[in-house]
CSV table of C-alpha atoms in Angstrom, one decimal:
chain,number,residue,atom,x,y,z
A,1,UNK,CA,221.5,143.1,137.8
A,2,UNK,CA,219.6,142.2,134.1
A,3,UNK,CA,220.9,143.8,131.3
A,4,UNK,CA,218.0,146.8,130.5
A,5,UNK,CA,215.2,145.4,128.3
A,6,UNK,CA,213.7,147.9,126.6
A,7,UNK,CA,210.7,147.9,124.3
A,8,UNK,CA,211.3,147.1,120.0
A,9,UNK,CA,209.9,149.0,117.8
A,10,UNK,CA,206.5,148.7,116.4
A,11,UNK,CA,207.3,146.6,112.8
A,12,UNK,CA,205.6,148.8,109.7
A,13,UNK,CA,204.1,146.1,107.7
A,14,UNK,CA,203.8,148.6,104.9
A,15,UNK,CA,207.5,149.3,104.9
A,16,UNK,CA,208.3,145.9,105.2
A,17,UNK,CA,205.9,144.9,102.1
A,18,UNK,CA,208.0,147.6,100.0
A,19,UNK,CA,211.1,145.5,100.6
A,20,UNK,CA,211.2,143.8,97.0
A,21,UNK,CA,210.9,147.4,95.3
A,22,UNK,CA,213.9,148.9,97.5
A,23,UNK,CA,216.8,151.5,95.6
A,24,UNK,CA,219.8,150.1,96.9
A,25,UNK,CA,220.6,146.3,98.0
A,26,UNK,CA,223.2,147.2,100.3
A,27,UNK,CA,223.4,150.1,102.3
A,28,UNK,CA,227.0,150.6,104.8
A,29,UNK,CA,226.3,152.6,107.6
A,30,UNK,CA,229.3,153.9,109.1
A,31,UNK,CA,230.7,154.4,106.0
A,32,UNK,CA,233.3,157.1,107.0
A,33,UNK,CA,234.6,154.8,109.4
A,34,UNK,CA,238.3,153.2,109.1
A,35,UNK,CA,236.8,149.7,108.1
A,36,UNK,CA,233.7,150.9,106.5
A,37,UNK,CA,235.9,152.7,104.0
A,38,UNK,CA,237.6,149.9,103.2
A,39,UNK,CA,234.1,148.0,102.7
A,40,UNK,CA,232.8,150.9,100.4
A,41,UNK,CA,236.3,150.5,98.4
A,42,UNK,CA,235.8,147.0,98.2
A,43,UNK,CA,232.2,147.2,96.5
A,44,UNK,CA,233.6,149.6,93.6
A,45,UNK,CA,236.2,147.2,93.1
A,46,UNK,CA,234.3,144.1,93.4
A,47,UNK,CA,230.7,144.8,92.7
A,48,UNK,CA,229.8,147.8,90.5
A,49,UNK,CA,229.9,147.7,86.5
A,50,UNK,CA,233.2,149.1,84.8
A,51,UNK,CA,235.6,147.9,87.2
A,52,UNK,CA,239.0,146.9,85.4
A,53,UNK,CA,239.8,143.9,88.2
A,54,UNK,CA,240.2,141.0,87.1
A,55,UNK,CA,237.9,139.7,89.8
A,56,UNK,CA,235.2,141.7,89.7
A,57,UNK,CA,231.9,141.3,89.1
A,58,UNK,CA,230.4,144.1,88.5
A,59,UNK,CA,229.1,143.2,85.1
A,60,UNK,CA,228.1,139.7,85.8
A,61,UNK,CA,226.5,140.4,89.3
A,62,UNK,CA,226.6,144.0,89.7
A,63,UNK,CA,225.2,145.4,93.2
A,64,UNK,CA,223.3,148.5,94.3
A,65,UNK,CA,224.6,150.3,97.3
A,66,UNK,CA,225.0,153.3,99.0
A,67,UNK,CA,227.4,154.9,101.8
A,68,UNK,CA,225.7,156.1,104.9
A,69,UNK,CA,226.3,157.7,108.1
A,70,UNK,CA,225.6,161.1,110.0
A,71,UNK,CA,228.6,163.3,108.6
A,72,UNK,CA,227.8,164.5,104.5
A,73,UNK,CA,230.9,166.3,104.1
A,74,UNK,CA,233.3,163.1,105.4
A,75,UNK,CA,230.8,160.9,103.5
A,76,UNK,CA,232.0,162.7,100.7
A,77,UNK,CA,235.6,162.9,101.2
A,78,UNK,CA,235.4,159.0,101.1
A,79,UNK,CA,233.2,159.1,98.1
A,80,UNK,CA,235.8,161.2,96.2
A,81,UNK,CA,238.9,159.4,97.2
A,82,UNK,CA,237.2,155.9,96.0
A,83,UNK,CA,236.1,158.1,93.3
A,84,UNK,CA,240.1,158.8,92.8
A,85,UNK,CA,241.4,155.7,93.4
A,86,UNK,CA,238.8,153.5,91.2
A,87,UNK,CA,237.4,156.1,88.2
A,88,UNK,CA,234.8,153.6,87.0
A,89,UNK,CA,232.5,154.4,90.6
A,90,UNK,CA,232.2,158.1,89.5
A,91,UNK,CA,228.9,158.7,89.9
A,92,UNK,CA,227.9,156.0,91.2
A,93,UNK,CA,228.5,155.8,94.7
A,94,UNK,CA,225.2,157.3,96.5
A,95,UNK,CA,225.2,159.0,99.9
A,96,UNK,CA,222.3,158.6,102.7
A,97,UNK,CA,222.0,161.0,106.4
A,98,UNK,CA,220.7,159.9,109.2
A,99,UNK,CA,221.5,160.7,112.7
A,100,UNK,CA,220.6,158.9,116.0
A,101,UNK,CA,218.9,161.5,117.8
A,102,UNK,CA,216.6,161.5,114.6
A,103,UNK,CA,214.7,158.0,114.4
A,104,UNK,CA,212.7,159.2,111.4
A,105,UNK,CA,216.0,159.8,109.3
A,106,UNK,CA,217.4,156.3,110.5
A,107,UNK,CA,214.4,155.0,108.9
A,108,UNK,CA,214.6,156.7,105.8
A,109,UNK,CA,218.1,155.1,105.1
A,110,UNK,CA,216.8,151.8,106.3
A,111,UNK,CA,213.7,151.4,104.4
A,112,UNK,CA,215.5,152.0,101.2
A,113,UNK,CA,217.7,149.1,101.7
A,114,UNK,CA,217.0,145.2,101.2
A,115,UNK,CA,220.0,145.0,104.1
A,116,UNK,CA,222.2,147.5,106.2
A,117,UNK,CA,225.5,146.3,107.1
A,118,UNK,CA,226.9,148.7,110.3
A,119,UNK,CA,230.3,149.8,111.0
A,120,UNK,CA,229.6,152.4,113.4
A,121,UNK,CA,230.9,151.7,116.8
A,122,UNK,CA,231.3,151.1,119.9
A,123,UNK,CA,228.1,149.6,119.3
A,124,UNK,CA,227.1,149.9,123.2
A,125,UNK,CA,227.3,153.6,122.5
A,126,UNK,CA,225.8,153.9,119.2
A,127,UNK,CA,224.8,151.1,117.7
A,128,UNK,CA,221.2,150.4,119.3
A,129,UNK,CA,219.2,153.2,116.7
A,130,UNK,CA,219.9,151.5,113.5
A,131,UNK,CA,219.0,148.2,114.8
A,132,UNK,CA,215.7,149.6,115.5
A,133,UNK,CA,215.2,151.5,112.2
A,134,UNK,CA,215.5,147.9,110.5
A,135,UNK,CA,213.3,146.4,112.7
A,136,UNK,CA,210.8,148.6,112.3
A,137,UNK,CA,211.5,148.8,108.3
A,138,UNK,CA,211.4,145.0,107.5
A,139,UNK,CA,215.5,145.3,106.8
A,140,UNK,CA,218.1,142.9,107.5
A,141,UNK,CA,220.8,144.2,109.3
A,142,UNK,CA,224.1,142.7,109.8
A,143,UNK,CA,227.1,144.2,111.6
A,144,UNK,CA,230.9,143.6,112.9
A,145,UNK,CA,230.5,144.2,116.3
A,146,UNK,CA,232.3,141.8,119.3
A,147,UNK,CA,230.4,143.7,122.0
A,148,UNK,CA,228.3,141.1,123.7
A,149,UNK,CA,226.4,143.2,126.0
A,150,UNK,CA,225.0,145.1,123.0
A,151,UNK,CA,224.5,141.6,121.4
A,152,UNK,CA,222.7,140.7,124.3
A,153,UNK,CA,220.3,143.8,124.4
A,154,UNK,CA,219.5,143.4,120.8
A,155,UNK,CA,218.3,139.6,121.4
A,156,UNK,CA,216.4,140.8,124.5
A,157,UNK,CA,215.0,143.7,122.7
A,158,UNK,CA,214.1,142.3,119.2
A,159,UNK,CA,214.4,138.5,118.6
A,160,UNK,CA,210.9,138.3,119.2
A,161,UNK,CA,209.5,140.6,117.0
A,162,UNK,CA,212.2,140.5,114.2
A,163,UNK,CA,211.2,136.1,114.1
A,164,UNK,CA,207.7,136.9,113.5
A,165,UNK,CA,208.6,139.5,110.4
A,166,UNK,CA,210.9,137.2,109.3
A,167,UNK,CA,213.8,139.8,109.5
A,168,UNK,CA,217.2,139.2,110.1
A,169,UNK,CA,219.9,140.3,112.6
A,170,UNK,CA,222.9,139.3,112.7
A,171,UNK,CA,226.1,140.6,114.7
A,172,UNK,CA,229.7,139.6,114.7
A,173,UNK,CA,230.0,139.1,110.3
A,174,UNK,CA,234.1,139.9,110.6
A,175,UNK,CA,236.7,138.5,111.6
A,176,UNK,CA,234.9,138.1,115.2
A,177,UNK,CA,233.5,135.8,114.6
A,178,UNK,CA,232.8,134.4,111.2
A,179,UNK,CA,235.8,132.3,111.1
A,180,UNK,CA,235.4,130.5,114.1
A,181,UNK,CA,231.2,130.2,113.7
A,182,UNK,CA,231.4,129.4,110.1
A,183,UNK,CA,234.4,126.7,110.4
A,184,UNK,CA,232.1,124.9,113.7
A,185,UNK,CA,229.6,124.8,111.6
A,186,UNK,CA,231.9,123.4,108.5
A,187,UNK,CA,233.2,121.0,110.1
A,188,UNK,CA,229.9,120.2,112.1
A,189,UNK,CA,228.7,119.3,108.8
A,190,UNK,CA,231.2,117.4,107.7
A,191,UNK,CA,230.1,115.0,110.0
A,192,UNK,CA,226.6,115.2,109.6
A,193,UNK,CA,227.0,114.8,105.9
A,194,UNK,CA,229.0,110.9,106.8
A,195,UNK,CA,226.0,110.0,109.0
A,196,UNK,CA,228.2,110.8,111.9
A,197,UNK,CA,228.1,113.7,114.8
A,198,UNK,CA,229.8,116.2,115.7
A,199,UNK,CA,230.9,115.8,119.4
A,200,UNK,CA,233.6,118.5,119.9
A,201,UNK,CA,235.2,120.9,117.8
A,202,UNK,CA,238.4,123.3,118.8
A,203,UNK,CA,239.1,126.6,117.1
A,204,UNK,CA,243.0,127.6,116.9
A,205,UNK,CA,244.5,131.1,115.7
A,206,UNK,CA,247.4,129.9,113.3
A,207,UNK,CA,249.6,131.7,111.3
A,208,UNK,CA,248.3,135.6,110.8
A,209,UNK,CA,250.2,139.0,109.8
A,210,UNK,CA,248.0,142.1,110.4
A,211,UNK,CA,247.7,145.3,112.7
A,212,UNK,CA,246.1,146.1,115.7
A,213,UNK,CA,242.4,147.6,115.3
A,214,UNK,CA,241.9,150.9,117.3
A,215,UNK,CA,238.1,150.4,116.9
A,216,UNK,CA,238.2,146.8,118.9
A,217,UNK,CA,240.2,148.6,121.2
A,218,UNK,CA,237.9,151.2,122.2
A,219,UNK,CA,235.0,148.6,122.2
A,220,UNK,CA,236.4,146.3,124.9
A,221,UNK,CA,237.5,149.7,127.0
A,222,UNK,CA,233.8,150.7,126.8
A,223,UNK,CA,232.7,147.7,127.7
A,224,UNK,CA,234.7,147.6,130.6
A,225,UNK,CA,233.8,150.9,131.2
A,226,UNK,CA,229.9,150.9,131.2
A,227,UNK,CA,229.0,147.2,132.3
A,228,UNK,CA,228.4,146.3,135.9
A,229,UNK,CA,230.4,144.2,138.0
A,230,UNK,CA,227.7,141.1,138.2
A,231,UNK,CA,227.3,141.0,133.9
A,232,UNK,CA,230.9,141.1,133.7
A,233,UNK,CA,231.0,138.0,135.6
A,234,UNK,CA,227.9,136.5,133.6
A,235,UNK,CA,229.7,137.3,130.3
A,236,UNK,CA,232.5,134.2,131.9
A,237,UNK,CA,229.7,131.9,130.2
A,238,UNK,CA,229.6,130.8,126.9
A,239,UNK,CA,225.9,130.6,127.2
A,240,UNK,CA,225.7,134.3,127.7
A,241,UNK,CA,223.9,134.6,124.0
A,242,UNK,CA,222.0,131.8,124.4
A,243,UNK,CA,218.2,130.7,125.0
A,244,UNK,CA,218.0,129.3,128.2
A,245,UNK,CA,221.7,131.4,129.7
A,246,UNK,CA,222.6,130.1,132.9
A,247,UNK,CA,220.1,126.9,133.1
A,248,UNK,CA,221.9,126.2,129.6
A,249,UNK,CA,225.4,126.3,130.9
A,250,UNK,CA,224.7,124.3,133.4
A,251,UNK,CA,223.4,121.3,131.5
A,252,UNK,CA,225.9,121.9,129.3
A,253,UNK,CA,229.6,123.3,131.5
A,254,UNK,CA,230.8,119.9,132.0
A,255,UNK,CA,231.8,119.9,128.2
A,256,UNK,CA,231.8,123.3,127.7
A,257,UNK,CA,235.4,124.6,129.1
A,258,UNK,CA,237.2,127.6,127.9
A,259,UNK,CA,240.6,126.8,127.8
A,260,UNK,CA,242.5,129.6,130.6
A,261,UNK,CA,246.1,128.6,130.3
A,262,UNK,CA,248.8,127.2,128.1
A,263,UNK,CA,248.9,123.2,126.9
A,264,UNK,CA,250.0,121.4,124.3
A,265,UNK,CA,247.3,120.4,122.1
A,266,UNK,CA,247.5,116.4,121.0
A,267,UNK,CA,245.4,116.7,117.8
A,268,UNK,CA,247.5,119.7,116.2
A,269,UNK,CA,250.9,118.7,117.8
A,270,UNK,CA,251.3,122.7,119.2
A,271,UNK,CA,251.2,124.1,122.1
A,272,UNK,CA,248.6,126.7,122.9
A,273,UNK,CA,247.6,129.6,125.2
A,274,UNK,CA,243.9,131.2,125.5
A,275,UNK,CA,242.4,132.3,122.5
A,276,UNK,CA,242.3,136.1,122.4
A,277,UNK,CA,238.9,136.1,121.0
A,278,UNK,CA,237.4,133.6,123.0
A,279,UNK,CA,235.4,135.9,124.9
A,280,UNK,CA,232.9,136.6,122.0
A,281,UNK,CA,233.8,133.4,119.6
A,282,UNK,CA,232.9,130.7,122.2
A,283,UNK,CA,229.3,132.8,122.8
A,284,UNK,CA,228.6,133.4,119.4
A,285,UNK,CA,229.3,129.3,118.7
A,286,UNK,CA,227.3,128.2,121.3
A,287,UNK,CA,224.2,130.6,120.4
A,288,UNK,CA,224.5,128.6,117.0
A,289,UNK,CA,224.4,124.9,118.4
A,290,UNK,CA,221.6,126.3,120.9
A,291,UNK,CA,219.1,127.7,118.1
A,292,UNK,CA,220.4,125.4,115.0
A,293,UNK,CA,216.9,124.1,113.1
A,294,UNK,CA,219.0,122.4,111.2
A,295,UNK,CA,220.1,119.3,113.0
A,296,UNK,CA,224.4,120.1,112.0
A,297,UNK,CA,226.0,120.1,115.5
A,298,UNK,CA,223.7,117.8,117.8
A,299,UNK,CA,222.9,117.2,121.3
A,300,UNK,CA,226.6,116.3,122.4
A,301,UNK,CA,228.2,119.4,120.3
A,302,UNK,CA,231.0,121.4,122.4
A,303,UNK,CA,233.3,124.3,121.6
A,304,UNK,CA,236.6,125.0,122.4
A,305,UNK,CA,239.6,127.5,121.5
A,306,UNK,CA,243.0,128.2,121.6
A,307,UNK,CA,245.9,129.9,119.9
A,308,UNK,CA,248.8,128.2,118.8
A,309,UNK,CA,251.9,129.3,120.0
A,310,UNK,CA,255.6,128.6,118.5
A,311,UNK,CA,256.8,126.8,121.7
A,312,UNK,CA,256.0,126.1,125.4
A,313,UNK,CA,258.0,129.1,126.6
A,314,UNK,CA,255.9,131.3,124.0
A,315,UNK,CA,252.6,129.4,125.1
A,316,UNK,CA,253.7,130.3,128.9
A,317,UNK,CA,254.7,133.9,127.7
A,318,UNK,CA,251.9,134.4,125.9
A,319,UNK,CA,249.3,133.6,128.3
A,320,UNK,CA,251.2,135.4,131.1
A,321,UNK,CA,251.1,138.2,128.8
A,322,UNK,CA,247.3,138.3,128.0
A,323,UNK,CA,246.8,137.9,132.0
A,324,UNK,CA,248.1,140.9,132.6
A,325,UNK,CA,246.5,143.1,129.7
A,326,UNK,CA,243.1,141.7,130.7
A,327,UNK,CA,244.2,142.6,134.2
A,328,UNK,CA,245.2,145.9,133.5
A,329,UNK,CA,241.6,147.4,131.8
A,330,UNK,CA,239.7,146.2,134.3
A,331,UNK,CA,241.3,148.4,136.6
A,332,UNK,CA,240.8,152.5,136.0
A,333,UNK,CA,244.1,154.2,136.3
A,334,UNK,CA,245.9,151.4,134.1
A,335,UNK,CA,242.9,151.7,132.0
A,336,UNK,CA,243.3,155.0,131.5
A,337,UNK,CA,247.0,155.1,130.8
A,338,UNK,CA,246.6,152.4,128.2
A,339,UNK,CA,243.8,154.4,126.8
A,340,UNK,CA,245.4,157.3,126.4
A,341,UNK,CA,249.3,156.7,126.0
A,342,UNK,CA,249.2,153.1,124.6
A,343,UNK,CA,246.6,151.4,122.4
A,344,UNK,CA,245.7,152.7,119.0
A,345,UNK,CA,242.6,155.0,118.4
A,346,UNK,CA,239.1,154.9,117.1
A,347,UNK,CA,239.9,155.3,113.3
A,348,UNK,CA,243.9,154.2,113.5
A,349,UNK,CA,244.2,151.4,111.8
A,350,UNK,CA,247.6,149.4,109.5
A,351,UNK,CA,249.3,150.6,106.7
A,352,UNK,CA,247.7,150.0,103.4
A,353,UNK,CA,251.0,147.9,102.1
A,354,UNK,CA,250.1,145.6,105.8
A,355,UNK,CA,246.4,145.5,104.9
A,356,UNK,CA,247.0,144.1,101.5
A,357,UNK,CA,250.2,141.8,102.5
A,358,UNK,CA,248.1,140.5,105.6
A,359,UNK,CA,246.8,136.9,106.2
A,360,UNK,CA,245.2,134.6,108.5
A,361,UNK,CA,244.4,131.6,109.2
A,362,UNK,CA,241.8,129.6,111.3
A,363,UNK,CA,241.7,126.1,112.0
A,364,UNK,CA,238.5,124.3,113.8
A,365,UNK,CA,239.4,120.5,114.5
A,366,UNK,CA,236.5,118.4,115.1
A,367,UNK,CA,235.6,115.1,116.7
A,368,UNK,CA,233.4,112.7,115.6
A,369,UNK,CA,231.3,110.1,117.8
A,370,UNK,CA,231.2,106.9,116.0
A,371,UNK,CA,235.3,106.3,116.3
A,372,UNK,CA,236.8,109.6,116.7
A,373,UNK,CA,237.8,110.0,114.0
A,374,UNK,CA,238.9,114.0,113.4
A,375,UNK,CA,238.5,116.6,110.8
A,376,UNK,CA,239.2,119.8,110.5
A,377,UNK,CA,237.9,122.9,108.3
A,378,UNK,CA,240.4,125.6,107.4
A,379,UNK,CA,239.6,129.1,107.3
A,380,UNK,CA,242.1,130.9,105.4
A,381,UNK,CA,242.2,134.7,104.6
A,382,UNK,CA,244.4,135.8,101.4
A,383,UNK,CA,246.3,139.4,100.3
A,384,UNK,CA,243.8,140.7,103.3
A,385,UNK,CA,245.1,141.4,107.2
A,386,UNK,CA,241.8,139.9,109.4
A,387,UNK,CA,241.1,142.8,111.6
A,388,UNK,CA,240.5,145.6,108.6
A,389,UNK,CA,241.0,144.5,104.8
A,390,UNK,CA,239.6,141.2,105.7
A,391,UNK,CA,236.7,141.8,107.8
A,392,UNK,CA,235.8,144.7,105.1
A,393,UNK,CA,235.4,142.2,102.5
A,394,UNK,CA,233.7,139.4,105.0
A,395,UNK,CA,231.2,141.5,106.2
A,396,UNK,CA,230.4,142.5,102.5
A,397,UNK,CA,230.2,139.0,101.6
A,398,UNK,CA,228.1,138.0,104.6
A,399,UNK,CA,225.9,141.2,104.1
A,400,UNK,CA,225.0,140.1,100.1
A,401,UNK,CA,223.7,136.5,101.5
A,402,UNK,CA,220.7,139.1,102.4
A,403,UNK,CA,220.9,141.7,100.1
A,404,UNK,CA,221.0,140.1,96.8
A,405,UNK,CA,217.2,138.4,96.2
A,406,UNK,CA,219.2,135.8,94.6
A,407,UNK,CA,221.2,134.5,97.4
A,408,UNK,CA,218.7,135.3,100.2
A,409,UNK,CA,216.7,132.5,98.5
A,410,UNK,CA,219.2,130.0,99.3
A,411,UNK,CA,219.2,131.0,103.5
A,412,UNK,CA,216.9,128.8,105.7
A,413,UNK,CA,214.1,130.5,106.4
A,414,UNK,CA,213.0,132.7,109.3
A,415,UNK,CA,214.7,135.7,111.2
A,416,UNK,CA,215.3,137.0,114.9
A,417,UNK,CA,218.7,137.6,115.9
A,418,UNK,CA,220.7,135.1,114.3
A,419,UNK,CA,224.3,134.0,114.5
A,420,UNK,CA,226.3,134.3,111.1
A,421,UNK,CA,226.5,129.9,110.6
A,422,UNK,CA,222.5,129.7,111.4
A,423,UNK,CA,221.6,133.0,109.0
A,424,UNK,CA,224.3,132.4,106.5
A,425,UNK,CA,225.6,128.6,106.6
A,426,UNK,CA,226.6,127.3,103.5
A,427,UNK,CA,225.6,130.6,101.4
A,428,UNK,CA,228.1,132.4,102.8
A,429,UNK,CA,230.6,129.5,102.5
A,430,UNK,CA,230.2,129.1,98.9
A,431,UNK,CA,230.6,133.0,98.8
A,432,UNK,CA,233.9,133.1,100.5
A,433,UNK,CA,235.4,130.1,98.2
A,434,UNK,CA,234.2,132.2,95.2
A,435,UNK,CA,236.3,135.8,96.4
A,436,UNK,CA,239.9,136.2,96.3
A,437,UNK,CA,241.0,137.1,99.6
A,438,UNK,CA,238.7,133.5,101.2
A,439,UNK,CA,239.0,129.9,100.8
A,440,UNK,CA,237.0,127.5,103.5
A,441,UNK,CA,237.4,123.7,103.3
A,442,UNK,CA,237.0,120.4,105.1
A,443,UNK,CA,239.1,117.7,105.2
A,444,UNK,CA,240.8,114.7,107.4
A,445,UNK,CA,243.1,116.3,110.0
A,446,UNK,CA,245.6,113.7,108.8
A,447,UNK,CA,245.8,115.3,105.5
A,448,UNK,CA,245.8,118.8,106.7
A,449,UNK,CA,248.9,120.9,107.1
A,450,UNK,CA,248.7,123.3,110.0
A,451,UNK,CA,250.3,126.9,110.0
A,452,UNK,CA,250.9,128.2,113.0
């Protein structure tokens, strides 16, 4: 069965023309959300005038941006707690309404805004209207979803239309999958750049300390939830995002493999089980190699990924382990007793003493044609867990690539629904290098030292 196709928005030229005179850059939809808090908290800190930080740059590069969502009065509870917590945002912190069931107030938030970045999931559920509003507003939009079914409907729905208005859309800005995209397309480069190609590249999870994120949770539960038996088993591709989908993978699945159990990996000296995130990273990557105008990852370009594991016995463990979780949601009654009596909430999320003490970091080793030679690009996060903190600031980051004239200037041109390497590339590179909690670089694997 298709996924439902349904019809995108009629584009407003005039709306769209009105973009350079907009009142806010950024606008965070969601903002009463767990993470969307934390993104609203980290533009006071970061990004508006009087902030004491030593990293701010509020003066220097100051940002207009608003919180929005559907509920004024938890709007406002957030407003006044940043308010509390940073005194320099008093009075400056604006606040926007907009429902779903009212497409007119969508697009009044929308239209005021040079981009929108969305918290507000599960996407699947409610996710869709905004996406619209932009569309039909001449806004970039840029979210932190992992759903790939709601991924899917938006490419299906408005790739078409947002490419020929030149607008934006892209999914998956946190810590799915930005990371993992971003350092393929690093390391990609790297190559490029020596007159080589890149022929393979392999993602591994190293060392990380953060919590578990309640929001994810209930995403993958809908998503098991609400999508028939015959997507689920098309989502198995990695060329489930990509032009082309199953006529793709199969020109492609002799290089494209997913690892599915636990091996010791000869380039990092670890051993390793299935990656976690695989499920959305692999799809996101390969959507980037298949519409790359850019020439970085070539013909021969495949993706892999893996976490790395302290041991074989923990590599065996650990894969036995995320068997039987899998296992367990796609079947109702253990669904439902995870869902109820075991996994974290919508809206739970760490401690704030986790979310600041938290780290990560992401390693994508690549291979290069000439001689094989291998390099790899290191993602590291800083004094930020991944799943909250860290994707908070990452989506910000990602979401100013768009919002700020300045730095949308620097983006290869074009829109549709983009990837976060193809929209963002090196803007959002040289972004992450320049923030406190990021650093992204290339080098020979020999010379790198891998945590994990």
């Amino acid at each position: 069965t298709p996924l439902p196709r349904l019809i995108s928005p009629r584009i407003d030229p005039t709306m769209a023309a009105a973009a350079a005179a907009r009142a806010y850059d950024l606008v965070v939809w969601g903002g009463s959300g767990f993470t969307g808090r934390l993104a609203a908290e980290y533009l006071a800190r970061r990004y508006t005038p009087g902030s004491p930080d030593p990293n701010s740059k509020g003066s220097s590069g100051p940002v207009r941006w608003a919180i929005a969502g559907r509920d004024r009065v938890k709007l406002e509870s957030v407003r006044e707690s940043i308010e509390a917590k940073h005194p320099h945002a008093k009075g400056k912190i604006d606040i926007l309404i907009g429902t779903n069931d009212d497409p007119a107030s969508l697009e009044s938030v929308a239209c005021v805004a040079n981009t929108v970045l969305s918290f507000a999931g599960p996407f699947a559920i409610c996710g869709a209207p905004i996406v619209d509003a932009c569309v039909k507003c001449g806004t970039d939009y840029c979210d932190i979803t992992g759903e790939t079914t709601f991924i899917r409907d938006a490419i299906d729905r408005h790739d078409a239309s947002a490419k020929s208005a030149g607008v934006k859309l892209v999914s998956c800005v946190g810590y799915d999958s930005v990371p993992w995209d971003v350092g393929a397309f690093a390391v990609a480069k790297h190559f490029r750049d020596e007159g080589d190609e890149c022929v393979g590249a392999v993602g591994h999870a190293g060392a990380a300390r953060g919590g578990v994120s309640g929001g994810t949770i209930a995403s993958a539960i809908n998503l098991m939830e609400t999508t028939p038996w015959d997507v689920l088993r098309r989502m198995g591709s990695p060329f489930f995002l990509s032009p082309g989908g199953d006529a793709a993978a199969d020109a492609a699945r002799s290089r494209w493999r997913t690892q599915s159990s636990w091996r010791f990996d000869e380039d990092i000296g670890r051993w390793t089980m299935p990656s976690v995130m695989a499920g959305i990273n692999t799809k996101v990557v390969a959507r980037s190699w298949a519409i790359d105008a850019s020439g970085v990852y070539g013909e021969s370009f495949a993706y892999d990924e893996s976490d790395i594991c302290s041991g074989r016995f923990a590599a065996a463990f650990g894969t036995a382990a995320l068997t039987a979780f899998g296992a367990a949601l796609m079947f109702p009654p253990t669904r439902w007793l995870l869902k109820n009596h075991v996994l974290p909430k919508p809206g739970q999320g760490p401690s704030e003493a986790l979310r600041e003490g938290g780290f990560a970091n992401i390693y994508v080793v690549g291979t290069g044609a000439k001689n094989g030679d291998k390099a790899v690009a290191h993602v590291e996060f800083k004094g930020a867990d991944p799943g909250y903190k860290g994707t908070a600031a990452l989506a910000v980051e990602a979401a100013l690539c768009m919002a700020l004239p300045s730095e949308r200037a620097k983006l290869p041109e074009g829109g549709g629904c983009l990837t976060p390497a193809t929209a963002l590339g090196t803007t959002l590179v040289d972004r992450m290098n320049a923030s406190e909690n990021f650093a992204v670089d290339v080098k020979p694997l020999a010379d790198a030292v891998i945590r994990g």
